[in-house]
Coordinates of C-alpha atoms in Angstrom, one line a residue:
M1 CA 27.3 8.4 -13.2
D2 CA 28.8 9.0 -9.5
T3 CA 25.7 11.0 -9.0
R4 CA 23.5 8.2 -9.5
R5 CA 25.2 5.6 -7.4
L6 CA 24.9 7.9 -4.2
I7 CA 21.6 8.3 -5.0
L8 CA 20.9 4.4 -4.9
V9 CA 23.2 4.2 -1.6
L10 CA 21.2 6.9 0.0
I11 CA 17.5 5.2 -1.0
F12 CA 18.7 2.1 0.0
T13 CA 20.2 3.0 2.7
F14 CA 17.2 5.1 4.4
S15 CA 14.9 2.4 3.3
S16 CA 17.0 0.1 5.2
F17 CA 16.7 2.4 8.4
M18 CA 12.9 2.5 7.8
L19 CA 13.2 -1.3 7.8
W20 CA 15.0 -1.2 11.1
E21 CA 13.0 0.8 12.6
N22 CA 9.7 -0.7 11.8
W23 CA 11.5 -4.0 13.2
Q24 CA 12.4 -2.5 17.0
K25 CA 8.4 -1.3 16.7
Y26 CA 6.7 -4.0 15.8
N27 CA 8.9 -7.1 17.5
Q28 CA 10.1 -5.2 20.2
P29 CA 9.3 -8.2 23.1
K30 CA 7.2 -7.7 25.8
P31 CA 8.2 -9.3 29.2
A32 CA 6.9 -12.4 30.0
A33 CA 4.3 -11.3 33.2
E34 CA 2.4 -9.1 30.5
V35 CA 1.6 -11.7 28.1
A36 CA 0.3 -13.9 31.0
A37 CA -1.5 -10.9 33.0
A38 CA -3.4 -9.8 29.3
G39 CA -4.5 -13.7 29.0
Q40 CA -6.1 -13.6 31.9
A41 CA -7.8 -10.0 31.3
A42 CA -10.2 -11.4 28.8
G43 CA -12.4 -8.2 28.8
A44 CA -16.3 -7.1 28.8
A45 CA -18.6 -6.9 26.0
P46 CA -18.1 -3.7 24.2
V47 CA -20.8 -1.1 24.9
P48 CA -22.5 0.4 21.4
S49 CA -22.7 4.2 21.0
A50 CA -25.9 6.0 21.1
T51 CA -25.9 6.3 17.0
L52 CA -26.1 2.3 17.1
Q53 CA -27.5 1.6 20.5
G54 CA -31.3 1.5 20.0
K55 CA -33.4 -0.2 22.8
A56 CA -30.3 -2.5 23.7
A57 CA -30.8 -3.0 27.3
P58 CA -27.8 -2.7 29.2
V59 CA -24.7 -5.0 29.6
T60 CA -24.9 -7.7 31.8
P61 CA -21.5 -8.8 33.2
T62 CA -20.5 -12.1 32.6
V63 CA -17.6 -13.9 35.0
A64 CA -15.2 -15.8 32.9
A65 CA -15.2 -20.0 34.0
P66 CA -11.2 -20.7 35.0
A67 CA -9.3 -21.4 32.0
S68 CA -8.9 -25.5 33.5
T69 CA -12.1 -26.0 33.5
V70 CA -13.2 -24.9 29.9
E71 CA -14.2 -27.4 26.8
T72 CA -11.9 -26.8 23.7
F73 CA -13.0 -29.6 20.6
T74 CA -11.4 -29.5 17.2
V75 CA -13.0 -29.5 13.6
S76 CA -11.0 -29.8 10.2
T77 CA -11.7 -29.1 6.3
D78 CA -9.7 -29.9 3.3
L79 CA -7.8 -26.2 4.8
L80 CA -8.5 -25.6 8.0
K81 CA -8.1 -27.7 11.4
A82 CA -9.6 -24.9 14.3
T83 CA -10.1 -25.5 17.9
I84 CA -12.6 -24.1 19.4
S85 CA -13.5 -23.2 23.0
A86 CA -16.9 -23.7 24.3
Q87 CA -16.5 -20.3 26.2
G88 CA -18.0 -18.0 23.6
G89 CA -17.5 -20.6 21.1
D90 CA -14.6 -18.6 19.9
V91 CA -11.8 -20.0 17.3
V92 CA -8.7 -20.1 20.0
K93 CA -6.6 -21.9 17.6
L94 CA -6.5 -22.7 13.5
E95 CA -4.2 -24.3 11.9
L96 CA -3.3 -23.6 7.8
L97 CA -3.0 -26.9 6.3
K98 CA -1.5 -26.1 2.8
Y99 CA 0.9 -23.8 4.9
R100 CA 4.4 -24.6 6.9
E101 CA 5.5 -22.3 10.0
H102 CA 8.4 -20.1 9.2
D103 CA 10.6 -21.9 10.8
K104 CA 9.4 -25.5 11.5
K105 CA 8.3 -26.9 7.5
D106 CA 7.3 -30.0 9.0
Q107 CA 4.6 -28.3 11.1
N108 CA 1.2 -26.8 10.0
F109 CA 1.0 -22.8 10.0
V110 CA -0.9 -21.4 13.2
L111 CA -2.9 -18.2 12.8
F112 CA -5.0 -18.0 15.5
D113 CA -2.6 -19.0 18.7
A114 CA -2.1 -19.0 22.4
Q115 CA 1.1 -17.8 22.4
H116 CA 0.1 -14.4 20.4
Q117 CA -3.4 -14.6 22.4
Y118 CA -5.5 -14.7 18.6
F119 CA -8.4 -15.3 18.8
A120 CA -11.6 -15.0 16.8
Q121 CA -14.3 -14.0 19.1
S122 CA -18.4 -12.9 19.1
G123 CA -20.9 -12.2 21.5
L124 CA -24.2 -10.6 22.3
I125 CA -25.0 -7.3 23.7
G126 CA -27.6 -7.1 26.3
E127 CA -29.4 -7.7 29.3
G128 CA -28.6 -11.6 30.4
L129 CA -27.3 -12.2 27.0
P130 CA -24.4 -14.2 26.2
T131 CA -21.0 -12.5 25.8
H132 CA -17.9 -14.4 24.6
R133 CA -17.1 -15.2 28.3
T134 CA -20.2 -17.3 28.6
L135 CA -20.2 -20.7 28.7
F136 CA -21.7 -22.6 25.7
T137 CA -22.5 -26.6 25.3
R138 CA -21.9 -28.1 22.1
I139 CA -24.7 -29.6 20.3
A140 CA -23.2 -33.2 18.6
G141 CA -22.1 -32.6 15.4
A142 CA -19.5 -34.1 13.1
S143 CA -15.6 -33.1 13.4
E144 CA -14.3 -33.6 10.1
L145 CA -15.9 -32.4 6.8
A146 CA -17.3 -35.3 5.2
E147 CA -16.6 -36.6 1.8
G148 CA -18.8 -35.2 -0.5
S149 CA -19.9 -32.7 1.6
N150 CA -19.3 -29.0 1.3
E151 CA -20.4 -27.2 4.8
L152 CA -18.8 -28.4 8.5
K153 CA -21.6 -26.4 11.0
V154 CA -20.8 -26.6 14.9
R155 CA -23.6 -25.6 17.0
L156 CA -23.2 -24.7 20.6
E157 CA -25.6 -23.3 22.9
A158 CA -26.6 -21.2 26.0
E159 CA -30.0 -20.2 28.0
Q160 CA -30.6 -17.6 30.2
N161 CA -34.0 -16.4 31.7
G162 CA -35.7 -18.0 29.0
I163 CA -33.8 -16.4 26.1
K164 CA -32.3 -19.5 23.5
V165 CA -29.4 -18.5 22.2
A166 CA -27.5 -20.6 19.6
K167 CA -24.0 -19.6 17.7
L168 CA -23.6 -21.2 14.6
L169 CA -20.0 -21.5 12.9
T170 CA -20.1 -22.9 8.5
F171 CA -16.9 -24.4 7.5
K172 CA -16.6 -24.4 3.9
R173 CA -14.9 -26.8 1.4
G174 CA -12.4 -25.1 -0.7
S175 CA -12.3 -21.6 1.2
Y176 CA -11.2 -20.1 4.1
L177 CA -14.1 -18.3 4.9
I178 CA -16.2 -19.1 8.0
D179 CA -20.0 -17.7 8.9
V180 CA -20.3 -17.0 11.7
S181 CA -23.8 -16.4 13.2
W182 CA -26.2 -16.3 16.0
E183 CA -30.1 -18.0 16.7
I184 CA -32.0 -16.1 19.0
A185 CA -35.2 -17.3 20.5
N186 CA -36.8 -15.0 23.0
G187 CA -38.8 -17.2 25.8
S188 CA -38.8 -13.8 28.0
D189 CA -41.9 -12.2 28.5
K190 CA -40.8 -8.8 26.9
A191 CA -39.0 -7.0 23.8
I192 CA -35.4 -7.3 23.6
A193 CA -33.3 -5.6 20.7
P194 CA -29.6 -6.9 20.9
H195 CA -26.1 -6.0 19.3
A196 CA -24.0 -8.4 17.9
Y197 CA -20.6 -8.4 18.4
F198 CA -17.6 -9.7 16.5
Q199 CA -13.7 -9.1 17.6
L200 CA -10.2 -10.8 16.6
Q201 CA -8.1 -10.6 20.1
R202 CA -4.5 -10.3 19.5
D203 CA -0.8 -9.1 21.2
D204 CA 1.6 -6.8 19.6
K205 CA 4.5 -9.1 18.6
A206 CA 5.4 -9.2 14.9
P207 CA 5.0 -13.1 13.9
A208 CA 8.1 -15.6 13.3
G209 CA 10.0 -14.3 10.7
E210 CA 10.1 -10.9 10.8
T211 CA 13.8 -9.4 11.1
A212 CA 15.2 -5.7 10.8
M213 CA 15.6 -6.1 7.0
V214 CA 12.5 -7.7 6.2
S215 CA 9.4 -6.1 8.3
T216 CA 5.9 -5.8 7.2
F217 CA 2.6 -4.3 9.0
T218 CA 1.1 -6.0 11.7
G219 CA -2.3 -4.8 13.7
P220 CA -5.6 -4.0 13.0
A221 CA -7.2 -2.3 9.6
V222 CA -10.6 -0.8 8.6
Y223 CA -12.2 0.1 5.3
T224 CA -15.1 1.6 4.6
E225 CA -15.8 3.1 1.0
A226 CA -15.8 6.7 2.5
E227 CA -12.0 6.4 4.1
K228 CA -10.8 3.3 2.5
Y229 CA -8.2 1.3 3.7
Q230 CA -7.0 2.4 7.0
K231 CA -4.6 0.8 9.2
V232 CA -4.0 1.6 12.9
D233 CA -0.7 0.9 15.1
F234 CA -1.4 -0.3 18.3
G235 CA 0.6 1.8 20.2
H236 CA -2.2 4.4 19.3
I237 CA -4.7 2.3 20.1
A238 CA -3.2 2.0 23.9
D239 CA -2.8 5.7 23.8
N240 CA -6.5 6.5 22.5
K241 CA -5.2 8.4 19.7
A242 CA -6.3 6.1 17.1
K243 CA -8.0 7.7 14.0
F244 CA -10.4 5.2 12.1
A245 CA -13.7 5.1 10.8
K246 CA -16.1 4.2 13.3
T247 CA -19.8 4.0 11.6
A248 CA -20.7 2.8 8.3
D249 CA -23.0 0.6 6.4
N250 CA -20.5 -0.8 4.7
G251 CA -16.7 -2.1 5.2
W252 CA -14.8 -4.8 7.4
L253 CA -12.6 -4.9 9.9
A254 CA -8.9 -7.1 9.5
M255 CA -6.4 -8.2 11.8
V256 CA -3.0 -7.9 9.4
Q257 CA 0.2 -9.4 9.5
H258 CA 2.5 -10.7 6.9
Y259 CA 1.2 -13.0 4.3
F260 CA -2.1 -13.9 6.3
V261 CA -5.0 -12.2 7.7
A262 CA -8.4 -12.0 9.5
A263 CA -11.1 -10.0 8.8
F264 CA -14.7 -9.8 10.0
V265 CA -16.9 -8.6 6.9
P266 CA -20.8 -7.8 8.0
K267 CA -23.2 -8.2 5.7
D268 CA -23.7 -5.2 3.3
K269 CA -25.8 -2.2 4.1
T270 CA -26.2 -3.7 7.5
P271 CA -25.4 -0.4 9.8
R272 CA -22.1 -1.1 12.0
E273 CA -19.9 0.6 14.9
F274 CA -15.7 -0.3 14.5
Y275 CA -14.1 0.2 17.9
M276 CA -10.4 -0.8 18.9
R277 CA -9.4 -1.1 22.6
K278 CA -6.1 -2.3 24.7
L279 CA -6.8 -4.7 27.4
E280 CA -5.9 -4.4 31.5
G281 CA -2.3 -6.4 32.1
G282 CA -0.7 -6.5 29.2
N283 CA 0.0 -5.8 25.5
V284 CA -3.5 -7.6 24.4
F285 CA -5.6 -5.8 21.9
Q286 CA -9.1 -6.5 20.9
T287 CA -10.7 -4.6 17.4
G288 CA -14.2 -5.4 16.2
V289 CA -17.1 -5.1 15.1
I290 CA -21.4 -4.3 16.4
V291 CA -23.8 -4.8 14.5
P292 CA -28.0 -4.1 15.1
V293 CA -29.9 -6.8 16.0
A294 CA -33.9 -6.2 14.7
E295 CA -36.1 -6.0 17.9
I296 CA -37.0 -9.6 19.0
A297 CA -41.0 -9.7 20.6
P298 CA -41.5 -12.6 23.1
G299 CA -42.0 -15.7 22.1
A300 CA -40.3 -14.9 18.5
K301 CA -37.1 -15.7 16.9
G302 CA -33.9 -13.4 15.6
E303 CA -30.8 -13.7 13.9
S304 CA -27.4 -12.0 13.2
G305 CA -24.1 -13.3 11.6
V306 CA -20.6 -12.2 9.5
S307 CA -18.4 -13.5 7.6
L308 CA -14.9 -14.4 9.3
Y309 CA -12.2 -14.9 6.5
A310 CA -9.0 -16.2 8.1
G311 CA -6.2 -16.9 6.0
P312 CA -3.5 -16.4 3.7
Q313 CA -3.4 -13.2 1.6
E314 CA -4.4 -14.5 -2.3
Q315 CA -5.6 -11.3 -3.5
T316 CA -7.7 -12.6 -6.4
A317 CA -9.8 -14.8 -3.3
L318 CA -9.9 -11.0 -1.0
K319 CA -11.6 -9.8 -3.9
Q320 CA -14.5 -11.8 -3.6
V321 CA -14.7 -11.5 -0.3
A322 CA -15.2 -8.1 0.2
P323 CA -14.6 -4.7 -2.0
G324 CA -10.7 -3.2 -0.8
L325 CA -10.2 -6.7 1.2
D326 CA -7.3 -7.4 -1.4
L327 CA -5.7 -4.3 0.0
V328 CA -4.4 -5.7 3.4
V329 CA -1.7 -6.7 0.5
D330 CA -0.3 -3.2 1.3
Y331 CA 2.2 -1.5 -1.5
G332 CA 1.6 2.1 0.2
W333 CA 1.9 5.2 -2.1
L334 CA 3.5 3.0 -5.1
T335 CA -0.1 0.4 -5.2
V336 CA -0.6 2.2 -8.9
V337 CA 2.6 0.4 -9.9
A338 CA 3.1 -2.4 -7.8
A339 CA -0.4 -3.8 -8.4
P340 CA 0.1 -4.0 -12.3
I341 CA 3.6 -5.5 -11.9
F342 CA 1.5 -9.0 -9.7
W343 CA -0.8 -8.7 -12.2
A344 CA 1.7 -9.5 -14.9
L345 CA 4.0 -12.0 -12.3
E346 CA 0.7 -14.3 -11.6
A347 CA 0.3 -14.2 -15.5
I348 CA 4.0 -15.1 -16.4
H349 CA 3.7 -17.9 -13.6
K350 CA 0.2 -18.9 -14.8
L351 CA 2.7 -19.9 -18.4
V352 CA 5.4 -20.8 -16.6
G353 CA 4.4 -22.6 -13.7
N354 CA 6.9 -21.7 -11.3
W355 CA 7.4 -18.6 -9.1
G356 CA 10.9 -18.6 -9.5
W357 CA 11.0 -18.9 -13.5
A358 CA 8.5 -16.0 -13.4
I359 CA 10.2 -13.3 -11.4
V360 CA 13.3 -14.2 -13.9
V361 CA 11.0 -13.2 -16.8
L362 CA 9.4 -10.9 -15.6
T363 CA 12.3 -9.4 -14.5
I364 CA 13.4 -9.7 -18.2
G365 CA 10.4 -8.0 -19.3
I366 CA 11.1 -5.2 -17.4
K367 CA 14.7 -4.4 -18.4
A368 CA 13.3 -5.3 -21.8
V369 CA 11.2 -2.4 -21.1
F370 CA 13.6 0.2 -20.1
Y371 CA 16.1 -0.6 -22.4
P372 CA 16.2 2.8 -24.2
L373 CA 16.2 4.4 -20.9
S374 CA 19.1 2.4 -19.5
A375 CA 20.9 2.3 -22.3
A376 CA 21.2 6.2 -22.5
S377 CA 22.7 6.1 -18.7
Y378 CA 25.0 3.7 -19.8
K379 CA 26.2 5.6 -23.2
S380 CA 26.5 8.8 -20.7
M381 CA 28.1 6.6 -18.2
A382 CA 31.0 5.1 -21.2
K383 CA 31.5 8.3 -22.9
M384 CA 32.1 9.3 -19.2
K385 CA 34.7 7.0 -18.7
L386 CA 36.7 7.6 -21.1
L387 CA 37.2 11.5 -19.9
T388 CA 38.1 10.0 -16.6
P389 CA 42.2 10.5 -17.5
R390 CA 41.3 14.2 -18.9
L391 CA 39.8 14.8 -15.8
M392 CA 42.7 13.4 -13.1
Q393 CA 45.0 15.4 -15.0
L394 CA 42.8 18.7 -15.0
K395 CA 42.6 18.1 -11.3
E396 CA 46.1 17.7 -10.7
R397 CA 46.7 20.9 -12.5
F398 CA 44.5 23.0 -11.0
S399 CA 44.4 21.3 -7.3
D400 CA 44.6 24.5 -5.6
D401 CA 42.1 26.2 -7.8
K402 CA 38.5 24.9 -7.3
Q403 CA 36.5 27.2 -9.3
R404 CA 39.2 27.5 -12.2
L405 CA 38.9 23.3 -11.7
N406 CA 35.3 23.5 -12.2
Q407 CA 35.1 26.0 -15.2
E408 CA 37.8 23.7 -17.3
M409 CA 35.4 20.1 -16.5
M410 CA 32.4 22.2 -18.0
K411 CA 33.9 23.3 -20.9
L412 CA 35.8 19.8 -21.6
Y413 CA 31.6 18.1 -21.1
Q414 CA 30.4 21.1 -23.7
T415 CA 33.4 20.1 -26.1
E416 CA 33.0 16.5 -26.0
K417 CA 28.9 16.7 -25.5
V418 CA 28.6 14.8 -22.9
N419 CA 26.6 15.7 -19.5
P420 CA 27.6 14.3 -16.3
L421 CA 24.5 13.8 -15.5
G422 CA 22.9 11.7 -17.9
G423 CA 22.9 8.8 -16.0
C424 CA 21.0 9.9 -13.2
L425 CA 17.2 10.9 -14.8
P426 CA 16.6 7.2 -16.4
I427 CA 18.0 5.5 -13.2
L428 CA 15.7 8.1 -10.9
I429 CA 12.7 7.1 -13.7
Q430 CA 13.0 3.6 -12.8
I431 CA 13.2 3.8 -8.9
P432 CA 9.6 3.6 -8.6
V433 CA 9.5 0.5 -10.1
F434 CA 12.0 -1.6 -9.1
I435 CA 10.8 -0.2 -5.1
A436 CA 7.2 -1.4 -6.4
L437 CA 8.9 -5.0 -7.5
Y438 CA 10.5 -5.1 -3.8
W439 CA 7.2 -4.4 -2.5
V440 CA 5.4 -7.2 -4.3
L441 CA 7.8 -10.3 -3.8
L442 CA 8.1 -8.9 -0.3
G443 CA 4.4 -9.3 0.2
A444 CA 3.2 -12.0 -1.9
V445 CA 1.7 -15.2 -0.1
E446 CA 2.5 -17.1 -3.1
M447 CA 6.3 -16.8 -2.7
R448 CA 6.0 -18.4 0.6
D449 CA 6.9 -22.1 0.4
A450 CA 7.4 -21.6 -3.3
P451 CA 10.4 -23.3 -4.5
W452 CA 12.8 -22.6 -7.4
I453 CA 15.7 -24.3 -8.3
G454 CA 17.7 -27.1 -6.1
W455 CA 18.6 -25.7 -2.9
I456 CA 15.8 -22.7 -3.3
T457 CA 12.9 -24.1 -1.8
D458 CA 11.2 -20.9 -0.2
L459 CA 11.6 -17.7 -1.9
A460 CA 10.2 -16.3 0.9
S461 CA 13.0 -17.2 3.0
P462 CA 16.5 -15.9 2.9
D463 CA 19.0 -18.2 0.7
P464 CA 20.3 -21.3 3.1
Y465 CA 23.7 -21.4 1.6
F466 CA 23.8 -17.8 0.7
I467 CA 24.6 -18.3 -3.2
L468 CA 22.2 -15.9 -4.3
P469 CA 24.0 -13.2 -2.4
V470 CA 27.4 -14.2 -2.9
I471 CA 26.5 -14.1 -6.9
M472 CA 24.9 -10.3 -5.8
M473 CA 27.7 -9.4 -4.9
A474 CA 30.2 -10.4 -7.6
S475 CA 27.6 -9.0 -9.8
M476 CA 27.8 -5.5 -8.3
F477 CA 31.3 -5.6 -8.2
I478 CA 31.9 -6.3 -12.1
Q479 CA 29.0 -3.0 -12.2
T480 CA 31.2 -1.5 -9.9
K481 CA 34.4 -1.8 -11.8
L482 CA 32.5 -1.2 -15.7
N483 CA 31.9 2.8 -14.2
P484 CA 34.0 5.5 -14.2
T485 CA 36.6 5.8 -11.5
P486 CA 35.6 8.7 -9.7
P487 CA 38.1 11.4 -9.4
D488 CA 38.0 11.7 -5.8
P489 CA 39.9 8.6 -4.2
I490 CA 37.6 8.2 -1.1
Q491 CA 34.4 8.2 -3.0
A492 CA 36.3 5.5 -5.0
K493 CA 36.9 3.3 -2.1
V494 CA 33.4 3.8 -1.1
M495 CA 32.0 2.9 -4.1
M496 CA 34.1 -0.4 -4.4
A497 CA 33.0 -0.7 -0.7
M498 CA 29.0 -1.0 -1.4
P499 CA 29.1 -5.0 -3.0
L500 CA 30.7 -6.2 0.3
I501 CA 27.7 -4.1 2.4
F502 CA 24.7 -4.8 0.3
G503 CA 25.6 -8.2 -0.3
V504 CA 25.7 -8.5 3.7
M505 CA 21.8 -6.8 3.8
F506 CA 21.0 -9.5 1.3
F507 CA 21.8 -12.3 3.3
W508 CA 18.7 -11.7 5.0
F509 CA 16.7 -11.2 2.0
P510 CA 13.5 -13.1 0.8
A511 CA 15.6 -15.5 -1.9
G512 CA 12.9 -13.9 -4.4
L513 CA 14.0 -10.6 -3.3
V514 CA 17.8 -11.8 -4.3
L515 CA 16.9 -13.7 -7.2
Y516 CA 15.9 -10.4 -8.5
W517 CA 18.2 -8.0 -8.1
V518 CA 20.9 -10.8 -9.9
V519 CA 18.6 -11.3 -12.7
N520 CA 18.7 -7.3 -13.1
N521 CA 22.5 -7.1 -12.6
V522 CA 23.6 -9.4 -14.8
L523 CA 21.5 -8.0 -17.9
S524 CA 22.4 -4.9 -16.9
I525 CA 26.1 -6.2 -17.3
A526 CA 25.8 -7.6 -20.5
Q527 CA 23.9 -4.3 -21.6
Q528 CA 26.9 -2.0 -20.0
W529 CA 29.5 -4.0 -20.9
Q530 CA 28.0 -4.0 -25.0
I531 CA 27.0 -0.4 -24.9
T532 CA 31.0 0.7 -23.9
R533 CA 32.6 -1.6 -25.5
M534 CA 31.0 0.1 -28.6
I535 CA 31.5 3.4 -27.0
D536 CA 35.6 2.3 -26.8
A537 CA 35.7 1.0 -30.3
G538 CA 33.7 4.5 -31.4
G539 CA 36.7 6.8 -29.9
K540 CA 39.4 4.3 -30.5
A541 CA 38.6 4.7 -34.4
A542 CA 37.7 8.7 -34.1
N543 CA 41.4 8.8 -32.6
D544 CA 43.0 6.8 -35.3
A545 CA 41.3 9.1 -38.0
K546 CA 42.8 11.9 -36.2
A547 CA 46.1 10.3 -36.8

């Protein structure tokens, strides 16, 4: 039983250390001068490799217009409000109307924004063709999704050297998908074979809400059928050490952060090349995908396009967008355990209609599944508790002879048929499930702004009044009292301090996570108390019979 507690302490201490390391890595503030410089260095168009280049002409650098002269305009759907720049037709701001800011619940959540230099950009590669730094002219059109309409189209045009190019952004009702496409009319006297590129630009700061205790991955990711899901660290991009699939005819590229994702998804079986780079003058990065456009003869037209998903990490929706896109909800090596847990949690939510109660019901279900293992553990601890007085006597008697003390303790265990480690194995088997559930509750965007009861209005944020963490500390203290007192006085003091230590940690944990642990602890206390009572009654009856 002592070993069980020590194992748990080591695991959670190590986890806390890793969370702290991640926070330091991803949330370290950057000097304002670096961010400002990064915003000025917009970056030239990428250059495709020889394997993808084909007949593409050299890229002609495009001079960016001063930021103060660039026109922007806004369009809205039932889910999105997008600000689009005339320079490149970039999406420079994107509000998600169904979600709220982490610290400002009266404001819509903003995914793309100037604060993080987070933009969705695209352009063409080829001599005289427009890039994401070219000024476009917007063709008049609606700014809001009309009642009864399922699509809102935004069209921007640019023309140079007889080549007329149109960029189209198509927004859809009830969807976070945006179709980004190019139409190219070759009015020149020679054939062209351009490439289209689609990229996401962002700094390396973690989003609001990340803390030392709750830190998740922020950065680019690539998926292909051959290489599967690959996360890439910003630092590796800066050091030119990033490893990811470069070319494929399938897959997607994304920028991932807690709860939300933006991803460019080219059409299947289309050759593509992924790239990542750090801009000069600051910690701002661009990650994108290049796709070839079929050769366009003089007087002919060509087109190219991809889908841009920019929204919450709703796993059901992500699966429908592209294979493997749901993996951005990253459970790591515990995915095989976490995925069924989330499926069960989602199914329960459909029945009870509240994510808080779904967590309660799921916890009860998991506790029921592991009841036999828990019972075996608590029985072992209860028997050890009965032996504690005799163990203390042995320690006093053989305090100067450690070898004899160990021999007498082992003899006592054999006589009473008690395994001192009997409480450890059942708990070790359950630990992967507990950790998987932790990541499920931490990563599920469904918990964001989801209420439970009374004062808990957001299961993804800490309890505002710390009521659940206090109950958590009390439940841990009761569990400690139900366990056998360790023979070592120092160890006994450490065990008594654990509820306070973990309770303070849980002050910053999302309320949904703390709710799970509170329910789990209450059920464990009830089960342990019942088993201990039965063992005590049995021991008393045996002693009375001997008397």
